[in-house]
Short mmCIF file of C-alpha atoms in Angstrom, two decimals:
data_model
loop_
_atom_site.label_atom_id
_atom_site.label_comp_id
_atom_site.label_asym_id
_atom_site.label_seq_id
_atom_site.Cartn_x
_atom_site.Cartn_y
_atom_site.Cartn_z
CA MET A 91 4.00 -15.97 49.91
CA TYR A 92 6.13 -16.23 46.87
CA ARG A 93 4.96 -18.40 44.10
CA ARG A 94 7.16 -19.15 41.20
CA ARG A 95 5.65 -17.31 38.10
CA THR A 96 4.59 -19.46 35.09
CA SER A 97 5.63 -18.33 31.72
CA THR A 98 2.97 -16.55 29.83
CA ILE A 99 4.71 -16.01 26.46
CA PHE A 100 4.35 -18.24 23.52
CA ARG A 101 1.70 -20.39 25.51
CA GLY A 102 -1.59 -19.05 24.16
CA GLY A 103 -1.87 -21.11 20.91
CA ARG A 104 -0.28 -20.20 17.53
CA ILE A 105 -0.19 -16.68 16.00
CA SER A 106 -2.01 -18.14 12.99
CA GLU A 107 -5.21 -18.21 15.02
CA VAL A 108 -4.82 -14.34 15.39
CA PHE A 109 -4.23 -14.06 11.75
CA GLN A 110 -7.47 -16.22 10.94
CA LYS A 111 -9.55 -14.09 13.20
CA ALA A 112 -8.41 -10.87 11.44
CA TYR A 113 -9.16 -12.38 8.19
CA ASP A 114 -12.68 -13.49 9.31
CA ASN A 115 -13.39 -9.94 10.81
CA ILE A 116 -12.22 -8.39 7.55
CA LYS A 117 -14.54 -10.52 5.49
CA SER A 118 -17.38 -10.06 7.90
CA THR A 119 -16.83 -6.24 7.63
CA ILE A 120 -16.90 -6.28 3.90
CA ASP A 121 -19.87 -8.52 3.84
CA GLY A 122 -21.84 -6.27 6.04
CA GLU A 123 -21.40 -3.17 4.01
CA ARG A 124 -24.23 -1.70 2.01
CA GLU A 125 -24.22 -2.74 -1.74
CA ASP A 126 -24.32 0.87 -2.80
CA TYR A 127 -21.11 1.47 -0.45
CA ILE A 128 -19.30 -1.16 -2.06
CA LEU A 129 -20.07 -0.14 -5.47
CA ASN A 130 -19.41 3.52 -5.12
CA VAL A 131 -16.50 3.60 -2.65
CA ASN A 132 -12.88 4.28 -3.74
CA GLU A 133 -11.56 0.81 -3.78
CA ALA A 134 -7.91 1.69 -2.73
CA ASP A 135 -8.99 4.08 0.11
CA TYR A 136 -11.29 1.33 1.57
CA VAL A 137 -8.65 -1.37 1.43
CA LYS A 138 -6.25 1.13 3.02
CA HIS A 139 -8.65 1.83 5.67
CA LEU A 140 -9.13 -1.85 6.48
CA GLU A 141 -5.44 -2.50 6.29
CA THR A 142 -4.67 0.23 8.70
CA LYS A 143 -7.37 -1.33 11.05
CA HIS A 144 -6.08 -4.93 11.18
CA LYS A 145 -2.31 -4.58 10.45
CA LEU A 146 -0.48 -6.07 13.51
CA LEU A 147 2.27 -4.04 15.47
CA PRO A 148 5.00 -6.76 15.88
CA PRO A 149 6.46 -6.68 19.50
CA VAL A 150 10.07 -5.41 19.75
CA LEU A 151 12.12 -6.49 22.84
CA HIS A 152 14.42 -3.82 23.99
CA PHE A 153 17.19 -5.81 25.58
CA ASP A 154 19.53 -2.80 25.56
CA GLU A 155 16.93 -0.98 27.89
CA VAL A 156 16.51 -3.82 30.52
CA SER A 157 16.13 -2.61 34.18
CA ALA A 158 16.47 -4.54 37.37
CA ASP A 159 14.66 -4.42 40.83
CA SER A 160 14.21 -6.48 43.88
CA TYR A 161 11.93 -7.46 46.74
CA GLU A 162 11.91 -9.56 49.68
CA GLY A 163 9.58 -12.53 49.53
CA ASP A 164 8.65 -15.53 51.64
CA ILE A 165 10.15 -18.36 49.76
CA PRO A 166 8.86 -21.88 50.34
CA ALA A 167 11.43 -24.49 51.71
CA GLU A 168 10.96 -26.70 48.51
CA TYR A 169 12.59 -23.90 46.33
CA PHE A 170 15.70 -23.88 48.39
CA PRO A 171 18.76 -25.87 47.03
CA GLY A 172 19.84 -28.98 49.08
CA SER A 173 22.73 -27.14 50.73
CA PHE A 174 20.36 -25.10 52.78
CA ASN A 175 19.11 -26.21 56.08
CA VAL A 176 15.15 -25.56 55.81
CA TYR A 177 12.26 -27.53 56.89
CA ASP A 178 9.36 -28.77 54.66
CA GLY A 179 6.26 -26.69 54.96
CA LYS A 180 8.04 -23.72 56.10
CA SER A 181 8.96 -20.35 54.27
CA TYR A 182 11.94 -18.09 54.60
CA LYS A 183 12.77 -14.52 53.61
CA LYS A 184 14.81 -14.16 50.52
CA GLU A 185 15.60 -11.55 48.15
CA VAL A 186 14.02 -11.85 44.56
CA ILE A 187 15.89 -10.25 41.74
CA GLN A 188 13.61 -9.01 38.84
CA PHE A 189 14.63 -8.22 35.28
CA PHE A 190 12.21 -6.05 33.30
CA VAL A 191 12.66 -6.06 29.44
CA PRO A 192 10.72 -3.21 27.72
CA VAL A 193 8.52 -3.94 24.75
CA SER A 194 7.19 -1.89 22.09
CA GLY A 195 4.46 -2.69 19.65
CA ASP A 196 1.65 -5.10 20.42
CA ILE A 197 3.00 -6.88 23.66
CA SER A 198 -0.22 -9.23 23.74
CA LEU A 199 1.15 -11.03 20.58
CA LEU A 200 3.98 -12.49 22.65
CA ARG A 201 1.37 -14.70 24.13
CA TYR A 202 1.23 -16.72 21.00
CA GLY A 203 3.72 -19.35 19.49
CA PRO A 204 5.00 -19.10 15.76
CA ALA A 205 2.53 -20.13 13.04
CA SER A 206 5.21 -22.55 11.57
CA VAL A 207 4.92 -26.35 12.27
CA ILE A 208 8.38 -26.53 13.77
CA TYR A 209 7.93 -25.08 17.40
CA PHE A 210 11.05 -24.52 19.42
CA GLY A 211 10.60 -25.97 22.91
CA GLY A 212 12.47 -23.28 24.93
CA SER A 213 10.56 -20.18 25.64
CA GLY A 214 12.35 -18.54 28.46
CA ASP A 215 10.86 -18.22 31.73
CA PHE A 216 9.08 -14.62 31.31
CA GLU A 217 5.68 -13.42 31.91
CA ILE A 218 3.95 -10.19 30.44
CA LYS A 219 3.89 -7.45 32.99
CA GLY A 220 2.54 -4.17 31.71
CA ASP A 221 4.63 -2.92 28.89
CA SER A 222 7.50 -5.22 29.72
CA ILE A 223 8.32 -8.96 30.00
CA LEU A 224 9.49 -10.01 33.54
CA ALA A 225 11.94 -12.65 34.72
CA GLU A 226 12.49 -13.40 38.55
CA PHE A 227 15.38 -15.16 40.18
CA ILE A 228 15.66 -15.90 43.88
CA ASN A 229 19.02 -14.74 45.31
CA PHE A 230 20.44 -17.87 47.07
CA SER A 231 24.07 -17.06 46.36
CA ASN A 232 24.52 -13.37 46.44
CA ASN A 233 26.63 -13.88 43.30
CA ALA A 234 25.72 -11.18 40.91
CA GLU A 235 27.47 -12.94 37.97
CA GLU A 236 25.46 -16.19 38.49
CA ILE A 237 22.26 -14.31 38.53
CA LYS A 238 23.08 -12.43 35.44
CA GLN A 239 23.89 -15.87 33.69
CA LYS A 240 20.64 -17.22 34.67
CA TYR A 241 18.90 -14.23 33.12
CA GLU A 242 20.89 -14.45 29.94
CA THR A 243 19.98 -18.25 29.73
CA GLU A 244 16.44 -17.30 29.81
CA VAL A 245 16.85 -14.69 27.14
CA ASN A 246 18.67 -17.28 24.81
CA GLY A 247 15.56 -19.39 25.51
CA LEU A 248 13.11 -17.06 24.10
CA ASN A 249 14.99 -15.95 21.01
CA ALA A 250 14.29 -18.80 18.58
CA ASN A 251 10.63 -18.51 19.01
CA TYR A 252 10.60 -14.71 19.21
CA ASN A 253 12.40 -14.26 15.97
CA THR A 254 10.35 -16.71 14.12
CA LEU A 255 7.10 -14.97 15.41
CA LYS A 256 8.38 -11.70 14.23
CA VAL A 257 8.77 -13.12 10.70
CA ASP A 258 5.35 -14.68 10.72
CA ILE A 259 3.76 -11.18 11.86
CA GLU A 260 5.74 -9.36 9.09
CA SER A 261 4.56 -11.93 6.40
CA PHE A 262 0.96 -11.50 7.66
CA ASN A 263 1.23 -7.70 7.25
CA ASN A 264 2.85 -7.83 3.63
CA SER A 265 -0.01 -9.95 2.49
CA LEU A 266 -2.85 -8.07 4.02
CA THR A 267 -3.43 -5.69 1.19
CA ASP A 268 -3.95 -8.58 -1.46
CA GLN A 269 -6.09 -10.58 0.99
CA ILE A 270 -8.35 -7.68 1.70
CA LEU A 271 -8.63 -6.76 -2.13
CA SER A 272 -9.53 -10.34 -2.71
CA TYR A 273 -12.34 -10.24 -0.30
CA PHE A 274 -13.42 -6.85 -1.69
CA ASN A 275 -13.54 -8.00 -5.26
CA GLU A 276 -15.38 -11.13 -4.43
CA ARG A 277 -18.15 -9.14 -2.67
CA LYS A 278 -18.24 -6.55 -5.49
CA GLY A 279 -18.41 -9.17 -8.23
CA LYS A 280 -21.17 -10.97 -6.49
CA ILE A 281 -23.15 -7.63 -6.36
CA LEU A 282 -22.70 -6.87 -9.97
CA ASN A 283 -23.58 -10.47 -10.98
CA LYS A 284 -26.77 -10.16 -9.09
CA LYS A 285 -27.58 -6.87 -10.70
CA SER A 286 -26.70 -8.51 -14.12
CA LEU A 287 -24.15 -5.55 -14.75
CA LEU A 288 -20.46 -5.67 -15.83
CA SER A 289 -18.19 -4.15 -13.35
CA SER A 290 -17.02 -1.38 -15.61
CA LEU A 291 -18.83 -1.49 -18.93
CA GLY A 292 -15.55 -1.31 -20.70
CA ILE A 293 -15.63 0.53 -24.05
CA PRO A 294 -15.01 -2.41 -26.64
CA LEU A 295 -12.07 -0.65 -28.19
CA ARG A 296 -10.20 -2.96 -30.46
CA LYS A 297 -6.57 -2.93 -31.90
CA LYS A 298 -6.88 -2.85 -35.68
CA GLU A 299 -4.78 -5.31 -37.56
CA HIS A 300 -2.35 -4.73 -40.55
CA ILE A 301 -2.39 -0.85 -40.31
CA ALA A 302 0.78 0.88 -41.16
CA THR A 303 1.98 3.24 -38.62
CA THR A 304 3.05 6.81 -39.24
CA PHE A 305 6.43 6.24 -37.37
CA ALA A 306 8.75 3.42 -37.31
CA ILE A 307 7.98 2.20 -33.75
CA PRO A 308 10.70 0.09 -31.91
CA LYS A 309 9.83 -3.04 -29.84
CA PRO A 310 8.74 -2.12 -27.69
CA GLU A 311 5.43 2.41 18.16
CA LEU A 312 2.04 0.90 20.03
CA ARG A 313 -0.51 3.59 19.93
CA GLU A 314 -4.31 3.64 19.51
CA LYS A 315 -4.68 3.57 15.66
CA ILE A 316 -7.05 6.34 14.12
CA VAL A 317 -8.76 4.71 11.17
CA ILE A 318 -10.91 6.94 8.89
CA LYS A 319 -13.22 4.95 6.76
CA PRO A 320 -14.07 6.48 3.33
CA ILE A 321 -17.46 8.16 3.08
CA VAL A 322 -19.76 7.72 0.12
CA TYR A 323 -22.41 10.28 -0.47
CA GLU A 324 -24.03 8.67 -3.33
CA GLN A 325 -27.33 6.68 -3.07
CA GLY A 326 -27.57 3.71 -5.69
CA PHE A 327 -25.05 2.75 -8.31
CA LYS A 328 -25.19 3.78 -11.87
CA PRO A 329 -23.08 1.79 -14.42
CA GLU A 330 -20.61 3.99 -15.95
CA PRO A 331 -18.37 3.56 -19.03
CA THR A 332 -14.76 3.21 -18.58
CA LEU A 333 -11.77 2.62 -21.00
CA ASP A 334 -10.41 -0.97 -20.47
CA ASP A 335 -6.99 -1.03 -18.60
CA ASP A 336 -5.38 -3.06 -21.22
CA ASN A 337 -6.46 -0.55 -24.09
CA TYR A 338 -5.36 2.21 -21.93
CA ARG A 339 -1.84 0.66 -21.54
CA LYS A 340 -1.82 0.23 -25.32
CA ILE A 341 -2.81 3.84 -25.93
CA LEU A 342 -0.01 4.99 -23.69
CA LYS A 343 2.40 2.85 -25.36
CA VAL A 344 1.67 4.23 -28.63
CA ILE A 345 1.89 7.67 -27.45
CA ASN A 346 5.36 6.83 -25.79
CA ASP A 347 6.66 5.27 -28.92
CA VAL A 348 5.73 8.52 -30.90
CA GLY A 349 7.29 10.68 -28.22
CA LYS A 350 10.46 8.63 -28.50
CA ASN A 351 10.46 9.15 -32.20
CA PHE A 352 10.44 12.87 -31.75
CA GLU A 353 13.67 12.50 -29.50
CA ARG A 354 15.42 10.55 -32.19
CA MET A 355 14.53 12.95 -34.98
CA PRO A 356 14.85 16.50 -33.19
CA SER A 357 15.60 18.12 -36.61
CA VAL A 358 12.26 17.15 -38.20
CA TYR A 359 10.12 18.66 -35.32
CA LYS A 360 12.30 21.52 -34.08
CA ASP A 361 9.86 23.97 -35.65
CA LYS A 362 6.72 22.33 -34.45
CA GLY A 363 4.29 23.68 -31.88
CA GLU A 364 2.07 22.03 -29.41
CA GLU A 365 -0.81 21.38 -31.88
CA ASP A 366 1.41 20.15 -34.46
CA LEU A 367 3.09 17.60 -32.20
CA ARG A 368 -0.36 16.61 -30.86
CA ASP A 369 -1.50 16.00 -34.35
CA HIS A 370 1.28 13.47 -34.98
CA ILE A 371 0.34 11.59 -32.01
CA LEU A 372 -3.32 11.77 -33.08
CA LEU A 373 -2.55 10.58 -36.53
CA THR A 374 -0.86 7.63 -35.14
CA LEU A 375 -3.61 6.73 -32.56
CA ASP A 376 -6.52 6.92 -34.63
CA PRO A 377 -5.81 4.28 -37.35
CA ASN A 378 -4.58 1.92 -34.86
CA PHE A 379 -7.92 1.61 -32.84
CA GLU A 380 -11.44 1.46 -33.72
CA PHE A 381 -14.39 2.26 -31.42
CA GLY A 382 -16.65 -0.91 -31.12
CA SER A 383 -17.78 -1.97 -34.57
CA ALA A 384 -18.21 1.63 -35.81
CA SER A 385 -15.84 2.95 -38.25
CA GLY A 386 -14.66 6.55 -38.71
CA GLU A 387 -12.85 8.89 -36.25
CA THR A 388 -12.30 7.21 -32.96
CA PHE A 389 -9.80 9.82 -31.28
CA ASN A 390 -10.41 13.57 -32.08
CA LYS A 391 -8.91 16.76 -31.05
CA SER A 392 -10.97 19.29 -28.72
CA GLY A 393 -9.68 22.67 -27.91
CA LYS A 394 -6.01 23.57 -28.72
CA THR A 395 -3.78 20.78 -27.61
CA ASP A 396 -5.89 17.86 -26.33
CA ILE A 397 -6.74 14.55 -27.64
CA GLN A 398 -9.98 12.78 -26.50
CA LEU A 399 -11.87 9.60 -26.63
CA ARG A 400 -15.62 10.19 -25.93
CA TYR A 401 -18.42 7.64 -25.06
CA ASP A 402 -21.80 9.45 -25.58
CA SER A 403 -21.42 12.97 -24.26
CA SER A 404 -18.55 12.07 -21.69
CA VAL A 405 -14.84 11.90 -22.07
CA VAL A 406 -13.20 8.65 -20.98
CA PHE A 407 -9.74 9.30 -22.08
CA ILE A 408 -7.98 12.54 -22.65
CA ALA A 409 -4.37 13.55 -23.42
CA GLU A 410 -3.22 17.23 -23.11
CA CYS A 411 -0.02 18.08 -24.97
CA LYS A 412 2.29 21.00 -23.34
CA PHE A 413 5.54 22.24 -23.35
CA TRP A 414 7.32 22.47 -19.94
CA SER A 415 6.91 25.85 -18.60
CA GLY A 416 7.26 25.18 -14.83
CA GLU A 417 5.68 23.35 -11.83
CA LYS A 418 2.73 25.94 -11.65
CA ASN A 419 1.69 25.55 -15.18
CA TYR A 420 2.04 21.69 -14.87
CA LEU A 421 -0.26 21.45 -12.05
CA ALA A 422 -2.72 23.81 -13.87
CA THR A 423 -2.66 21.31 -16.83
CA ILE A 424 -3.94 18.63 -14.46
CA ASP A 425 -6.67 20.88 -13.09
CA GLN A 426 -7.64 21.30 -16.89
CA LEU A 427 -7.78 17.62 -17.52
CA LEU A 428 -9.64 16.93 -14.43
CA GLY A 429 -12.26 19.55 -15.37
CA TYR A 430 -13.15 17.50 -18.56
CA LEU A 431 -13.66 14.03 -16.60
CA THR A 432 -16.84 13.34 -14.69
CA TRP A 433 -17.13 9.50 -14.92
CA ARG A 434 -15.19 7.25 -12.21
CA ASP A 435 -12.32 5.15 -13.22
CA THR A 436 -11.57 7.36 -16.31
CA LYS A 437 -8.11 7.61 -17.91
CA ALA A 438 -5.81 10.56 -18.91
CA SER A 439 -2.42 11.40 -19.95
CA VAL A 440 -0.26 14.64 -19.76
CA VAL A 441 2.40 14.64 -22.63
CA ILE A 442 5.00 17.06 -21.96
CA PHE A 443 7.74 18.40 -24.27
CA VAL A 444 10.71 19.72 -22.65
CA ARG A 445 12.99 22.29 -24.30
CA GLN A 446 15.27 22.75 -21.41
CA LYS A 447 18.61 20.97 -21.60
CA ASP A 448 18.47 19.45 -18.14
CA PHE A 449 15.81 16.81 -18.74
CA SER A 450 16.64 15.09 -15.65
CA ALA A 451 15.85 18.06 -13.47
CA ILE A 452 12.60 18.32 -15.16
CA LEU A 453 11.71 14.60 -14.44
CA GLY A 454 12.54 15.22 -10.73
CA LYS A 455 10.46 18.20 -10.45
CA VAL A 456 7.40 16.11 -11.94
CA ARG A 457 8.05 13.50 -9.42
CA ASP A 458 8.07 15.93 -6.60
CA SER A 459 5.44 18.40 -7.30
CA THR A 460 2.75 16.16 -8.51
CA SER A 461 1.82 14.99 -4.87
CA ASN A 462 1.07 18.73 -4.23
CA HIS A 463 -1.96 18.75 -6.34
CA ALA A 464 -5.11 18.79 -4.19
CA ASN A 465 -6.72 15.92 -6.14
CA HIS A 466 -3.64 13.59 -5.88
CA LEU A 467 -4.48 10.27 -4.38
CA GLY A 468 -1.11 8.42 -4.94
CA PHE A 469 1.75 7.31 -7.09
CA LEU A 470 1.25 3.96 -9.04
CA SER A 471 4.33 3.10 -10.94
CA ASN A 472 7.33 4.07 -13.36
CA VAL A 473 6.87 2.44 -16.65
CA ASP A 474 10.04 4.20 -17.83
CA GLU A 475 12.22 6.86 -16.78
CA ASN A 476 10.09 9.46 -18.57
CA TRP A 477 6.69 7.80 -17.82
CA PHE A 478 4.95 8.01 -14.40
CA ASN A 479 1.48 6.73 -13.55
CA PHE A 480 -0.54 8.42 -10.80
CA ARG A 481 -3.99 8.38 -9.19
CA PHE A 482 -6.16 11.27 -8.85
CA HIS A 483 -9.78 11.97 -8.01
CA ILE A 484 -12.13 14.27 -9.85
CA ASN A 485 -13.24 17.51 -8.50
CA GLY A 486 -15.41 17.13 -5.38
CA ASP A 487 -15.48 13.49 -5.05
CA ARG A 488 -12.46 11.29 -3.76
CA ASN A 489 -14.47 8.00 -4.57
CA ARG A 490 -14.34 8.94 -8.42
CA GLU A 491 -10.77 7.97 -9.21
CA VAL A 492 -8.92 8.90 -12.30
CA LYS A 493 -5.81 7.20 -13.63
CA MET A 494 -3.32 9.48 -15.10
CA ALA A 495 0.06 9.13 -16.75
CA VAL A 496 2.55 11.82 -17.13
CA GLN A 497 4.88 11.22 -20.31
CA LEU A 498 7.75 13.61 -21.02
CA TYR A 499 9.95 13.88 -24.07
CA HIS A 500 13.08 15.80 -24.63
CA LEU A 501 13.18 18.15 -27.58
CA PRO A 502 16.03 20.58 -26.68
CA ASP A 503 16.26 21.98 -30.21
CA ALA A 504 12.50 22.75 -30.43
CA GLN A 505 11.69 26.60 -30.45
#
């Protein structure tokens, strides 16, 4: 016998309960990882792994693909309008018209009402049926327009809650990375505190005061998600030195200022080679920074064209200076830099001088070709039109990440 269907959408509590359950699962997962794993894993990869696993797929209602069907049901007398001559307690055969609205994304999320305090009363008389939502109407009138109007009324009844629900889900997804990162950093911080270690043993590189610079520097669809968890092969955690991010930015800023100065005074540098230009950068960097409380040379040159900052026997910052000679040689320069670096979270810069007139084309080639490098992890930011920040990993270990800036300067008259 036919029984009027009860709406199953927006009736299973608020979507905020789903969000909180996801947050609890994420935190529980992070808290359950081995300490060595948390300390050694590539942070960005691990956060991306959890984000992919817990990101919600908003349900999308495809009203433009609605389909209809019908069946004959035994309709209880109490469902009939008063104009029908029926007897209480009996049932009568009637056609039931069905409207199926296809849904992509996670249809189960339609069971929940919006997270906002304001909750709209109408929800439309729909139920979840497979990968669609279903509305049924008993055909008492044989009037197609009347039945269609009833369907449209139900659709209008669900739209307010549905649109608000979508906004809530999108907001959750957009904030997921930051929330995961917060849980991760909280766990990692606790482990490091317990071990009485600083998280990075940052080198105490301090900016010197009242040092005259060499140059005049200006002011500056729903499918099963395949989620790959990052693998860590190391056992135990060994504290490693790293250049502080703030000092790294300051070093890059000095390099950028010197490079801009090259561009403003091309006639002065037109006959300079890579090593000469490198030395100008080095002469500006070294007097502006000091290594801890020690005096003397902080930055040094090693090989023909690179600038290095070393800690004990390892390189924690390196800048390589090259003239642009094509994408192949550019990627080979990155290979050369990565070959110097062994510590996790070390820093580097590729400083490129461009003789070619079409500087914009070279910038485009750098943007497009960098991701082709086998060790490339991702793009971070554009600080300036000529300055790109990327993430790489050292050879053989994706969890040991290198921050690399690529800084280009236009010297069309240099020969």
